Amino acid sequence: AQKITQTQPGMFVQEKEAVTLDCTYDTSDPSYGLFWYKQPSSGEMIFLIYQGSYDQQNATEGRYSLNFQKARKSANLVISASQLGDSAMYFCAMRGGGSQGNLIFGKGTKLSVKP
Amino acid sequence: DSGVTQTPKHLITATGQRVTLRCSPRSGDLSVYWYQQSLDQGLQFLIQYYNGEERAKGNILERFSAQQFPDLHSELNLSSLELGDSALYFCASSTRVGLWQFFGPGTRLTVL
């Protein structure tokens, strides 16, 4: 069965510093996609970054980058130069296998950015 | 703004009642997904529709049903509501199955 594990329930980071949010996954499917979403206190789910299992390079989107280590089955999110507005819940997710496209989510990490 | 709309934003109802949540996907998106986010279960996939047809089912209760209409909007029907159904219900859409999904703002359901 597919599974996403986020082992950090909460993290603190100083403003302007970088932070890494951990995510490990488990799947037997050779083709899969990994996603990160941000959920601020207002509740909406904001798509941040995507990594495909066959992508040769780590994905980057502005201040977000994904440290993809396929052999270790990890897909950590790195946020550079943290801002106060980065304070939120962060969810790692994996696309379901086969013809299904549904997402399987981890439990999330609550990031707090300190001024 | 993701382009996915959901109504209503908040819904308060009583146990045993029935409610309908509505979702309009982004323009051009054929695939609609419904998710439930609760404190104890986290974010769980409920059901997926693609171009009007049910494509996949997740942890959806028999008291819940959904459909996608010809104009591609979708409705999630929740009946015989229980206290434990209180949750944030998200709709997401994608152009086709497997692409990244964009989420609506959610409907917060409170069952009293």
PDB file of N, CA, C and O in Angstrom, chain B residues 50-89:
ATOM      1  N   TYR B  50     -14.368  11.813 -13.631  1.00  0.00           N
ATOM      2  CA  TYR B  50     -13.679  12.291 -14.830  1.00  0.00           C
ATOM      3  C   TYR B  50     -14.702  12.412 -15.944  1.00  0.00           C
ATOM      4  O   TYR B  50     -15.284  11.423 -16.363  1.00  0.00           O
ATOM      5  N   ASN B  51     -14.924  13.627 -16.396  1.00  0.00           N
ATOM      6  CA  ASN B  51     -15.823  13.908 -17.507  1.00  0.00           C
ATOM      7  C   ASN B  51     -17.193  13.242 -17.312  1.00  0.00           C
ATOM      8  O   ASN B  51     -17.740  12.644 -18.236  1.00  0.00           O
ATOM      9  N   GLY B  52     -17.687  13.336 -16.095  1.00  0.00           N
ATOM     10  CA  GLY B  52     -19.028  12.854 -15.806  1.00  0.00           C
ATOM     11  C   GLY B  52     -19.119  11.437 -15.285  1.00  0.00           C
ATOM     12  O   GLY B  52     -20.191  11.015 -14.834  1.00  0.00           O
ATOM     13  N   GLU B  53     -18.025  10.716 -15.330  1.00  0.00           N
ATOM     14  CA  GLU B  53     -18.072   9.317 -14.892  1.00  0.00           C
ATOM     15  C   GLU B  53     -17.231   9.112 -13.632  1.00  0.00           C
ATOM     16  O   GLU B  53     -16.138   9.679 -13.507  1.00  0.00           O
ATOM     17  N   GLU B  54     -17.729   8.270 -12.757  1.00  0.00           N
ATOM     18  CA  GLU B  54     -16.962   7.941 -11.564  1.00  0.00           C
ATOM     19  C   GLU B  54     -15.707   7.182 -11.953  1.00  0.00           C
ATOM     20  O   GLU B  54     -15.765   6.186 -12.680  1.00  0.00           O
ATOM     21  N   ARG B  55     -14.563   7.631 -11.454  1.00  0.00           N
ATOM     22  CA  ARG B  55     -13.300   7.008 -11.830  1.00  0.00           C
ATOM     23  C   ARG B  55     -12.680   6.206 -10.687  1.00  0.00           C
ATOM     24  O   ARG B  55     -12.098   5.153 -10.908  1.00  0.00           O
ATOM     25  N   ALA B  56     -12.788   6.718  -9.481  1.00  0.00           N
ATOM     26  CA  ALA B  56     -12.167   6.020  -8.353  1.00  0.00           C
ATOM     27  C   ALA B  56     -12.894   6.382  -7.063  1.00  0.00           C
ATOM     28  O   ALA B  56     -13.452   7.464  -6.938  1.00  0.00           O
ATOM     29  N   LYS B  57     -12.885   5.413  -6.151  1.00  0.00           N
ATOM     30  CA  LYS B  57     -13.495   5.621  -4.847  1.00  0.00           C
ATOM     31  C   LYS B  57     -12.463   5.408  -3.768  1.00  0.00           C
ATOM     32  O   LYS B  57     -11.668   4.468  -3.837  1.00  0.00           O
ATOM     33  N   GLY B  58     -12.514   6.249  -2.763  1.00  0.00           N
ATOM     34  CA  GLY B  58     -11.627   6.094  -1.615  1.00  0.00           C
ATOM     35  C   GLY B  58     -12.434   5.713  -0.403  1.00  0.00           C
ATOM     36  O   GLY B  58     -13.327   4.873  -0.467  1.00  0.00           O
ATOM     37  N   ASN B  59     -12.145   6.354   0.708  1.00  0.00           N
ATOM     38  CA  ASN B  59     -12.828   6.033   1.964  1.00  0.00           C
ATOM     39  C   ASN B  59     -14.157   6.762   2.075  1.00  0.00           C
ATOM     40  O   ASN B  59     -14.404   7.480   3.035  1.00  0.00           O
ATOM     41  N   ILE B  60     -15.021   6.542   1.140  1.00  0.00           N
ATOM     42  CA  ILE B  60     -16.297   7.251   1.150  1.00  0.00           C
ATOM     43  C   ILE B  60     -17.362   6.364   1.773  1.00  0.00           C
ATOM     44  O   ILE B  60     -17.507   5.191   1.424  1.00  0.00           O
ATOM     45  N   LEU B  61     -18.103   6.934   2.722  1.00  0.00           N
ATOM     46  CA  LEU B  61     -19.150   6.191   3.399  1.00  0.00           C
ATOM     47  C   LEU B  61     -20.334   5.970   2.462  1.00  0.00           C
ATOM     48  O   LEU B  61     -20.548   6.734   1.520  1.00  0.00           O
ATOM     49  N   GLU B  62     -21.132   4.949   2.760  1.00  0.00           N
ATOM     50  CA  GLU B  62     -22.305   4.676   1.923  1.00  0.00           C
ATOM     51  C   GLU B  62     -23.340   5.786   2.039  1.00  0.00           C
ATOM     52  O   GLU B  62     -24.152   5.971   1.124  1.00  0.00           O
ATOM     53  N   ARG B  63     -23.300   6.532   3.143  1.00  0.00           N
ATOM     54  CA  ARG B  63     -24.226   7.663   3.333  1.00  0.00           C
ATOM     55  C   ARG B  63     -23.855   8.858   2.447  1.00  0.00           C
ATOM     56  O   ARG B  63     -24.613   9.806   2.328  1.00  0.00           O
ATOM     57  N   PHE B  64     -22.690   8.782   1.834  1.00  0.00           N
ATOM     58  CA  PHE B  64     -22.218   9.878   0.988  1.00  0.00           C
ATOM     59  C   PHE B  64     -22.312   9.448  -0.478  1.00  0.00           C
ATOM     60  O   PHE B  64     -22.047   8.294  -0.821  1.00  0.00           O
ATOM     61  N   SER B  65     -22.644  10.396  -1.326  1.00  0.00           N
ATOM     62  CA  SER B  65     -22.644  10.121  -2.759  1.00  0.00           C
ATOM     63  C   SER B  65     -22.244  11.384  -3.499  1.00  0.00           C
ATOM     64  O   SER B  65     -22.260  12.482  -2.928  1.00  0.00           O
ATOM     65  N   ALA B  66     -21.880  11.220  -4.737  1.00  0.00           N
ATOM     66  CA  ALA B  66     -21.460  12.382  -5.524  1.00  0.00           C
ATOM     67  C   ALA B  66     -21.852  12.168  -6.969  1.00  0.00           C
ATOM     68  O   ALA B  66     -22.178  11.051  -7.394  1.00  0.00           O
ATOM     69  N   GLN B  67     -21.809  13.238  -7.726  1.00  0.00           N
ATOM     70  CA  GLN B  67     -22.003  13.148  -9.162  1.00  0.00           C
ATOM     71  C   GLN B  67     -21.346  14.343  -9.837  1.00  0.00           C
ATOM     72  O   GLN B  67     -21.103  15.370  -9.203  1.00  0.00           O
ATOM     73  N   GLN B  68     -21.059  14.156 -11.106  1.00  0.00           N
ATOM     74  CA  GLN B  68     -20.508  15.241 -11.915  1.00  0.00           C
ATOM     75  C   GLN B  68     -21.459  15.453 -13.088  1.00  0.00           C
ATOM     76  O   GLN B  68     -21.812  14.505 -13.795  1.00  0.00           O
ATOM     77  N   PHE B  69     -21.844  16.686 -13.287  1.00  0.00           N
ATOM     78  CA  PHE B  69     -22.857  17.019 -14.269  1.00  0.00           C
ATOM     79  C   PHE B  69     -22.228  17.341 -15.629  1.00  0.00           C
ATOM     80  O   PHE B  69     -21.015  17.513 -15.730  1.00  0.00           O
ATOM     81  N   PRO B  70     -23.061  17.398 -16.693  1.00  0.00           N
ATOM     82  CA  PRO B  70     -22.514  17.685 -18.036  1.00  0.00           C
ATOM     83  C   PRO B  70     -21.701  18.973 -18.114  1.00  0.00           C
ATOM     84  O   PRO B  70     -20.768  19.057 -18.922  1.00  0.00           O
ATOM     85  N   ASP B  71     -22.020  19.967 -17.286  1.00  0.00           N
ATOM     86  CA  ASP B  71     -21.214  21.196 -17.324  1.00  0.00           C
ATOM     87  C   ASP B  71     -19.963  21.055 -16.460  1.00  0.00           C
ATOM     88  O   ASP B  71     -19.229  22.028 -16.284  1.00  0.00           O
ATOM     89  N   LEU B  72     -19.704  19.881 -15.958  1.00  0.00           N
ATOM     90  CA  LEU B  72     -18.509  19.461 -15.202  1.00  0.00           C
ATOM     91  C   LEU B  72     -18.520  19.884 -13.736  1.00  0.00           C
ATOM     92  O   LEU B  72     -17.600  19.484 -13.010  1.00  0.00           O
ATOM     93  N   HIS B  73     -19.539  20.620 -13.290  1.00  0.00           N
ATOM     94  CA  HIS B  73     -19.557  20.893 -11.865  1.00  0.00           C
ATOM     95  C   HIS B  73     -19.939  19.602 -11.141  1.00  0.00           C
ATOM     96  O   HIS B  73     -20.520  18.686 -11.727  1.00  0.00           O
ATOM     97  N   SER B  74     -19.602  19.546  -9.870  1.00  0.00           N
ATOM     98  CA  SER B  74     -19.822  18.325  -9.107  1.00  0.00           C
ATOM     99  C   SER B  74     -20.528  18.654  -7.802  1.00  0.00           C
ATOM    100  O   SER B  74     -20.398  19.761  -7.265  1.00  0.00           O
ATOM    101  N   GLU B  75     -21.265  17.698  -7.310  1.00  0.00           N
ATOM    102  CA  GLU B  75     -21.941  17.836  -6.018  1.00  0.00           C
ATOM    103  C   GLU B  75     -21.643  16.617  -5.161  1.00  0.00           C
ATOM    104  O   GLU B  75     -21.607  15.487  -5.662  1.00  0.00           O
ATOM    105  N   LEU B  76     -21.411  16.883  -3.889  1.00  0.00           N
ATOM    106  CA  LEU B  76     -21.199  15.829  -2.901  1.00  0.00           C
ATOM    107  C   LEU B  76     -22.379  15.873  -1.944  1.00  0.00           C
ATOM    108  O   LEU B  76     -22.649  16.904  -1.328  1.00  0.00           O
ATOM    109  N   ASN B  77     -23.106  14.766  -1.877  1.00  0.00           N
ATOM    110  CA  ASN B  77     -24.279  14.673  -1.024  1.00  0.00           C
ATOM    111  C   ASN B  77     -23.944  13.863   0.219  1.00  0.00           C
ATOM    112  O   ASN B  77     -23.446  12.734   0.121  1.00  0.00           O
ATOM    113  N   LEU B  78     -24.231  14.442   1.370  1.00  0.00           N
ATOM    114  CA  LEU B  78     -23.969  13.777   2.649  1.00  0.00           C
ATOM    115  C   LEU B  78     -25.308  13.626   3.362  1.00  0.00           C
ATOM    116  O   LEU B  78     -26.011  14.618   3.586  1.00  0.00           O
ATOM    117  N   SER B  79     -25.670  12.402   3.699  1.00  0.00           N
ATOM    118  CA  SER B  79     -26.974  12.183   4.324  1.00  0.00           C
ATOM    119  C   SER B  79     -26.815  11.505   5.685  1.00  0.00           C
ATOM    120  O   SER B  79     -25.742  11.004   6.030  1.00  0.00           O
ATOM    121  N   SER B  80     -27.916  11.518   6.445  1.00  0.00           N
ATOM    122  CA  SER B  80     -27.931  10.927   7.794  1.00  0.00           C
ATOM    123  C   SER B  80     -26.700  11.362   8.572  1.00  0.00           C
ATOM    124  O   SER B  80     -25.958  10.544   9.123  1.00  0.00           O
ATOM    125  N   LEU B  81     -26.505  12.655   8.602  1.00  0.00           N
ATOM    126  CA  LEU B  81     -25.257  13.194   9.144  1.00  0.00           C
ATOM    127  C   LEU B  81     -25.058  12.851  10.611  1.00  0.00           C
ATOM    128  O   LEU B  81     -26.014  12.820  11.402  1.00  0.00           O
ATOM    129  N   GLU B  82     -23.796  12.589  10.932  1.00  0.00           N
ATOM    130  CA  GLU B  82     -23.390  12.280  12.301  1.00  0.00           C
ATOM    131  C   GLU B  82     -22.379  13.340  12.751  1.00  0.00           C
ATOM    132  O   GLU B  82     -21.788  14.042  11.932  1.00  0.00           O
ATOM    133  N   LEU B  83     -22.181  13.408  14.073  1.00  0.00           N
ATOM    134  CA  LEU B  83     -21.233  14.385  14.607  1.00  0.00           C
ATOM    135  C   LEU B  83     -19.847  14.213  13.970  1.00  0.00           C
ATOM    136  O   LEU B  83     -19.158  15.201  13.691  1.00  0.00           O
ATOM    137  N   GLY B  84     -19.476  12.981  13.738  1.00  0.00           N
ATOM    138  CA  GLY B  84     -18.156  12.686  13.192  1.00  0.00           C
ATOM    139  C   GLY B  84     -17.967  13.110  11.746  1.00  0.00           C
ATOM    140  O   GLY B  84     -16.860  13.042  11.221  1.00  0.00           O
ATOM    141  N   ASP B  85     -19.036  13.546  11.091  1.00  0.00           N
ATOM    142  CA  ASP B  85     -18.922  14.019   9.708  1.00  0.00           C
ATOM    143  C   ASP B  85     -18.465  15.470   9.655  1.00  0.00           C
ATOM    144  O   ASP B  85     -18.173  15.992   8.570  1.00  0.00           O
ATOM    145  N   SER B  86     -18.392  16.110  10.801  1.00  0.00           N
ATOM    146  CA  SER B  86     -17.891  17.485  10.846  1.00  0.00           C
ATOM    147  C   SER B  86     -16.462  17.501  10.346  1.00  0.00           C
ATOM    148  O   SER B  86     -15.598  16.783  10.865  1.00  0.00           O
ATOM    149  N   ALA B  87     -16.210  18.310   9.334  1.00  0.00           N
ATOM    150  CA  ALA B  87     -14.890  18.307   8.692  1.00  0.00           C
ATOM    151  C   ALA B  87     -14.846  19.418   7.662  1.00  0.00           C
ATOM    152  O   ALA B  87     -15.850  20.086   7.393  1.00  0.00           O
ATOM    153  N   LEU B  88     -13.663  19.580   7.094  1.00  0.00           N
ATOM    154  CA  LEU B  88     -13.477  20.477   5.958  1.00  0.00           C
ATOM    155  C   LEU B  88     -13.489  19.610   4.703  1.00  0.00           C
ATOM    156  O   LEU B  88     -12.719  18.645   4.607  1.00  0.00           O
ATOM    157  N   TYR B  89     -14.363  19.918   3.780  1.00  0.00           N
ATOM    158  CA  TYR B  89     -14.495  19.127   2.560  1.00  0.00           C
ATOM    159  C   TYR B  89     -13.931  19.927   1.391  1.00  0.00           C
ATOM    160  O   TYR B  89     -14.370  21.038   1.103  1.00  0.00           O
TER     161      TYR B  89
END
